[in-house]
mmCIF file with all atom_site columns, C-alpha atoms in Angstrom:
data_model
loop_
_atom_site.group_PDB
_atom_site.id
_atom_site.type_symbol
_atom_site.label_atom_id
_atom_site.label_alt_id
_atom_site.label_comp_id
_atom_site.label_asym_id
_atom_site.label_entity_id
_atom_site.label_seq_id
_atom_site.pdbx_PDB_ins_code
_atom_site.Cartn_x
_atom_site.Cartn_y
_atom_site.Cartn_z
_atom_site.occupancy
_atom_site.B_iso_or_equiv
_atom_site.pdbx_formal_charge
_atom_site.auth_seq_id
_atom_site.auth_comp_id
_atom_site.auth_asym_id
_atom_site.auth_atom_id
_atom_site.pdbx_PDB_model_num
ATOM 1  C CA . UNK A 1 1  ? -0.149 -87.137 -5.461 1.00 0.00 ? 1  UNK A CA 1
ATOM 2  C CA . UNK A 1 2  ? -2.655 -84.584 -4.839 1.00 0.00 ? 2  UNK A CA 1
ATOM 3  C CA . UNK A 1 3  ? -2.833 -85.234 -0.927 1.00 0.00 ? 3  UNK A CA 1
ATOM 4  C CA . UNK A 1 4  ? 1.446  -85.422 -1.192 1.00 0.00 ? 4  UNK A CA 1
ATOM 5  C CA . UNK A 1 5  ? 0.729  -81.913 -2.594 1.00 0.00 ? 5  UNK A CA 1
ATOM 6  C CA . UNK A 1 6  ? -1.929 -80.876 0.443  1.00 0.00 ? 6  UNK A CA 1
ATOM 7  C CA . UNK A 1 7  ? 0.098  -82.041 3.088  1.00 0.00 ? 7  UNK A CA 1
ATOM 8  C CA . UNK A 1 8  ? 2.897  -80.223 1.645  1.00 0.00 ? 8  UNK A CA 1
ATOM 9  C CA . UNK A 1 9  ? 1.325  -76.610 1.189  1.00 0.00 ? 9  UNK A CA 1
ATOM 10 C CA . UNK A 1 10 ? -0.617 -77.065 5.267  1.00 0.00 ? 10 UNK A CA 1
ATOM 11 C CA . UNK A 1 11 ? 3.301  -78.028 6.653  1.00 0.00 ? 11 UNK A CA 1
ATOM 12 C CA . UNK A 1 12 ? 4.712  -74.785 4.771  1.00 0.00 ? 12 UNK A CA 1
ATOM 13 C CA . UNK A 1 13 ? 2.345  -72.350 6.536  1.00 0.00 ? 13 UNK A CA 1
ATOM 14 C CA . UNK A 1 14 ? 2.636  -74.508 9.481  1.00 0.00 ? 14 UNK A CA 1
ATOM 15 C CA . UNK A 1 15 ? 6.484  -73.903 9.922  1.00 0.00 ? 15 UNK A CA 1
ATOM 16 C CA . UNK A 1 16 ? 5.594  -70.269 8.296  1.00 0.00 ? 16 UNK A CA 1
ATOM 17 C CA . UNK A 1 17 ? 3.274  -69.382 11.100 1.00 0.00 ? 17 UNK A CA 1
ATOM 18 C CA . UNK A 1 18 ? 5.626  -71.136 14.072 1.00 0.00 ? 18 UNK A CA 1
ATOM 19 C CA . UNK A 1 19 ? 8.750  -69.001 12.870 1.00 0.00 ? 19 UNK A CA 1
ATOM 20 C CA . UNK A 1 20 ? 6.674  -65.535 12.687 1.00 0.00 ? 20 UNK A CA 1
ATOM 21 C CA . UNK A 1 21 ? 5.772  -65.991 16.579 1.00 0.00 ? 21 UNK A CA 1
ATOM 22 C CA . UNK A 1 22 ? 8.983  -67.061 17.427 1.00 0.00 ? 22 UNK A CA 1
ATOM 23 C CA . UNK A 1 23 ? 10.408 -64.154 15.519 1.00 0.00 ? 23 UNK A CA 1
ATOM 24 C CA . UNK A 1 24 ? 7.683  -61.560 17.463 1.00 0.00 ? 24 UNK A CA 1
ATOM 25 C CA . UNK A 1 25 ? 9.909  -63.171 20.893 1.00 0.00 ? 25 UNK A CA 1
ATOM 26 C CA . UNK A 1 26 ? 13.409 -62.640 19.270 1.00 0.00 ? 26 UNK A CA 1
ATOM 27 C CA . UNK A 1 27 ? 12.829 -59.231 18.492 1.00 0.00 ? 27 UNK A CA 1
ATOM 28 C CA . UNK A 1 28 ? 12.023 -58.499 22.125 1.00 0.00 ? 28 UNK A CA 1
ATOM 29 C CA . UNK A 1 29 ? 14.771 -60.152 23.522 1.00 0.00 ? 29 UNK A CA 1
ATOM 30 C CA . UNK A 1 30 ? 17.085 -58.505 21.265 1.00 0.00 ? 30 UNK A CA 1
ATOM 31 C CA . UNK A 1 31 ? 15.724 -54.671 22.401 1.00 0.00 ? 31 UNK A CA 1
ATOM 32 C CA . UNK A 1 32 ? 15.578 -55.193 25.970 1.00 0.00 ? 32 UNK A CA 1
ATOM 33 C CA . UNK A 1 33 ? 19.568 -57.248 25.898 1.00 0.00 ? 33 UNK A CA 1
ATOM 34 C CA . UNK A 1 34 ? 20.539 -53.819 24.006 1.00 0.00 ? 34 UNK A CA 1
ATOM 35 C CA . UNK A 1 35 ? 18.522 -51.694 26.081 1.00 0.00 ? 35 UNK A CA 1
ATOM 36 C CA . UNK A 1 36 ? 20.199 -53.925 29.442 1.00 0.00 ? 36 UNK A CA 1
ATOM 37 C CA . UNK A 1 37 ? 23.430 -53.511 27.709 1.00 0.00 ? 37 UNK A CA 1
ATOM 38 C CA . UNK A 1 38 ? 23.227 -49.423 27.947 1.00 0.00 ? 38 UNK A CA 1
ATOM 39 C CA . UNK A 1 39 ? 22.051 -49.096 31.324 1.00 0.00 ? 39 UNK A CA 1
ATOM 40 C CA . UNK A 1 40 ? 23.873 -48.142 34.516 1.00 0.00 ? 40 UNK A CA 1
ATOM 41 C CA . UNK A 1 41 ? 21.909 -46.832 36.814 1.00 0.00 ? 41 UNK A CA 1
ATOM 42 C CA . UNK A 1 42 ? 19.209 -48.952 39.115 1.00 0.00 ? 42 UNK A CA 1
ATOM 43 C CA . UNK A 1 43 ? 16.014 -47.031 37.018 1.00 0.00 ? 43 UNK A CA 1
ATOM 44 C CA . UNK A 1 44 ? 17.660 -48.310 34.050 1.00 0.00 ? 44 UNK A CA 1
ATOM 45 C CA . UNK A 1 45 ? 18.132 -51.420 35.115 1.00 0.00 ? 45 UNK A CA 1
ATOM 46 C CA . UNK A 1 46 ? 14.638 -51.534 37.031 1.00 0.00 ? 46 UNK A CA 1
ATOM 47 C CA . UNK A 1 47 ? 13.028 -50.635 33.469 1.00 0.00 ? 47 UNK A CA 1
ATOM 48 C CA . UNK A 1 48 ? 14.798 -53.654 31.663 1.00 0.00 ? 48 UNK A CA 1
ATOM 49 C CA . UNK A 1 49 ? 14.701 -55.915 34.676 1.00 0.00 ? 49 UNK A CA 1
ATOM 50 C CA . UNK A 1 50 ? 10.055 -54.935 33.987 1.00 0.00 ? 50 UNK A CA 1
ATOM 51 C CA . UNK A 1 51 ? 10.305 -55.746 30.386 1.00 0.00 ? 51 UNK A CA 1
ATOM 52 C CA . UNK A 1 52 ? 12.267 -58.870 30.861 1.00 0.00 ? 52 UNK A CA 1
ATOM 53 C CA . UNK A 1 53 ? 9.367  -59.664 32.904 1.00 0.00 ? 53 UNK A CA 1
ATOM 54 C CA . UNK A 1 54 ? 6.681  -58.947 30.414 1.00 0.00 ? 54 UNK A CA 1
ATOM 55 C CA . UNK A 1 55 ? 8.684  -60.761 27.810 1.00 0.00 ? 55 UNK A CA 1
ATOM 56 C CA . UNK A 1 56 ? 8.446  -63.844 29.600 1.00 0.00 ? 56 UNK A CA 1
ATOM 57 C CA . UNK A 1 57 ? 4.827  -63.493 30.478 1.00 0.00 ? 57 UNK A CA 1
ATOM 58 C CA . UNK A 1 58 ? 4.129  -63.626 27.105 1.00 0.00 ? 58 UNK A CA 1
ATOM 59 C CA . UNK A 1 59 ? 6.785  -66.682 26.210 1.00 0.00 ? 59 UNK A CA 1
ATOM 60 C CA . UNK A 1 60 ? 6.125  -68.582 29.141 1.00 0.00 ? 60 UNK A CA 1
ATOM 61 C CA . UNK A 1 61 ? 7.796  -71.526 27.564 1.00 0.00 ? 61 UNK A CA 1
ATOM 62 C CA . UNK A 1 62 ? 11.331 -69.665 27.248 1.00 0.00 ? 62 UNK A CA 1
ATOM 63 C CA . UNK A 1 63 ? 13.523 -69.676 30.585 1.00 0.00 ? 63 UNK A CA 1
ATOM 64 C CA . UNK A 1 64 ? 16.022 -66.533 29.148 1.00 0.00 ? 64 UNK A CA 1
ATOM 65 C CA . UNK A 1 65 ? 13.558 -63.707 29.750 1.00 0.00 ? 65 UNK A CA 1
ATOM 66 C CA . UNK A 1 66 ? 13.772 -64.674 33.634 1.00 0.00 ? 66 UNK A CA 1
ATOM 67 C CA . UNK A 1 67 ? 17.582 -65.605 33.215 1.00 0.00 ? 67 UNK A CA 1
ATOM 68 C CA . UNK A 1 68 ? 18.242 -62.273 32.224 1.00 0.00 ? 68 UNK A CA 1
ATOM 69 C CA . UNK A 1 69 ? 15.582 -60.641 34.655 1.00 0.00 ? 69 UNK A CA 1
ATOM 70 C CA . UNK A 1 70 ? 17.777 -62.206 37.443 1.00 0.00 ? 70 UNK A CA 1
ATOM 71 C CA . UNK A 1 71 ? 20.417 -61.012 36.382 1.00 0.00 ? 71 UNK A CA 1
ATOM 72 C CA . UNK A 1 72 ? 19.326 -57.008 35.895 1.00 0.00 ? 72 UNK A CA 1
ATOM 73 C CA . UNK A 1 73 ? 18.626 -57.299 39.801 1.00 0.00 ? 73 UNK A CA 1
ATOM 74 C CA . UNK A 1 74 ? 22.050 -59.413 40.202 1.00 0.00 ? 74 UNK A CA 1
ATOM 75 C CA . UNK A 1 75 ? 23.789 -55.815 38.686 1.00 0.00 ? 75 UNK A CA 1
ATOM 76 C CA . UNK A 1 76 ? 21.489 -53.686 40.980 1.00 0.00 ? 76 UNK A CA 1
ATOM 77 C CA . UNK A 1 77 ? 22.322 -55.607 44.191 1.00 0.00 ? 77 UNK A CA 1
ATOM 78 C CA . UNK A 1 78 ? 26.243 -55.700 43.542 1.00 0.00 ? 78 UNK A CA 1
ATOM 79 C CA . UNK A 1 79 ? 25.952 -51.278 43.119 1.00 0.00 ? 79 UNK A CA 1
ATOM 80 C CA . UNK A 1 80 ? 27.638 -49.921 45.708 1.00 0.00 ? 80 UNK A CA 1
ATOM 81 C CA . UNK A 1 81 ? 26.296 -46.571 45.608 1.00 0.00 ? 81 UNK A CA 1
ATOM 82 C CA . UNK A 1 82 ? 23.120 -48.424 48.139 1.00 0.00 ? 82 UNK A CA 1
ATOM 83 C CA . UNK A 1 83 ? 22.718 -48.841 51.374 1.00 0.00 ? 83 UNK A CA 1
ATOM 84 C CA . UNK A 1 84 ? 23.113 -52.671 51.803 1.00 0.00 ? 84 UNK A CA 1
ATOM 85 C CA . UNK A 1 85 ? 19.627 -53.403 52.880 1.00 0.00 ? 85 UNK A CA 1
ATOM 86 C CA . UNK A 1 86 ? 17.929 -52.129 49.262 1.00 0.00 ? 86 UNK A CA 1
ATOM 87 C CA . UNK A 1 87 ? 20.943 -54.482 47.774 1.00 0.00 ? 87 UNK A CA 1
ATOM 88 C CA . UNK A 1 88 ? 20.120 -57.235 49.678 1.00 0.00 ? 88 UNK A CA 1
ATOM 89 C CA . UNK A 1 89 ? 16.262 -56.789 48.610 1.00 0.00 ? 89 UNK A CA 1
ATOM 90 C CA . UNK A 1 90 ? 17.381 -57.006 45.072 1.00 0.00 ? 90 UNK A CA 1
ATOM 91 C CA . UNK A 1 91 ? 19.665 -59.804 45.567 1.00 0.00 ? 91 UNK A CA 1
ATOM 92 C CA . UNK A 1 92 ? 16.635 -61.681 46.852 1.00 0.00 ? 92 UNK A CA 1
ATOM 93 C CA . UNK A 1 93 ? 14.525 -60.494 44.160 1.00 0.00 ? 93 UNK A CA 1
ATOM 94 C CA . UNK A 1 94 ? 17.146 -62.369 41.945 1.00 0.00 ? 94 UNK A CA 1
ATOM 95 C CA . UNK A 1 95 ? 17.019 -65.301 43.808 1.00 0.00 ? 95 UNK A CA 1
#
């Protein structure tokens, strides 16, 4: 009974700890989508598109923060107010 009781209390601060970290990663993701969600202009975007990258730096195991760092260079390449060389060099930075 008493190791049912052990093994009980280390899995509670197990999951405890594993869901604090994770929620550290959600947070970040959840500024930077509404900060990417405000922005129109290619500094904006360029500042999101960064943190995106820093974000998944520090989650390496998430795909998202890249998904979404993709696509903040996807928006920058398809602005028309650029020559089309500098949107070409973000559509390949996307790639």
């Amino acid at each position: 009974m008493k190791t049912i009781a052990t093994f009980l209390t280390v899995m509670v601060f197990t999951f405890s700890a594993l869901a604090e970290g994770n929620s550290a990663y959600e947070k970040a993701m959840g500024d930077a989508l509404k900060q990417m969600k405000t922005s129109r202009t290619i500094d904006e975007l360029t500042d999101v598109a960064n943190q995106f990258q820093r974000i998944s730096g520090a989650a390496e195991s998430e795909w998202l923060p890249l998904y979404y760092h993709a696509q903040c260079y996807v928006l920058m390449g398809f602005n028309t107010s650029v020559e089309a060389k500098k949107r070409d060099e973000y559509l390949n930075v996307a790639q």
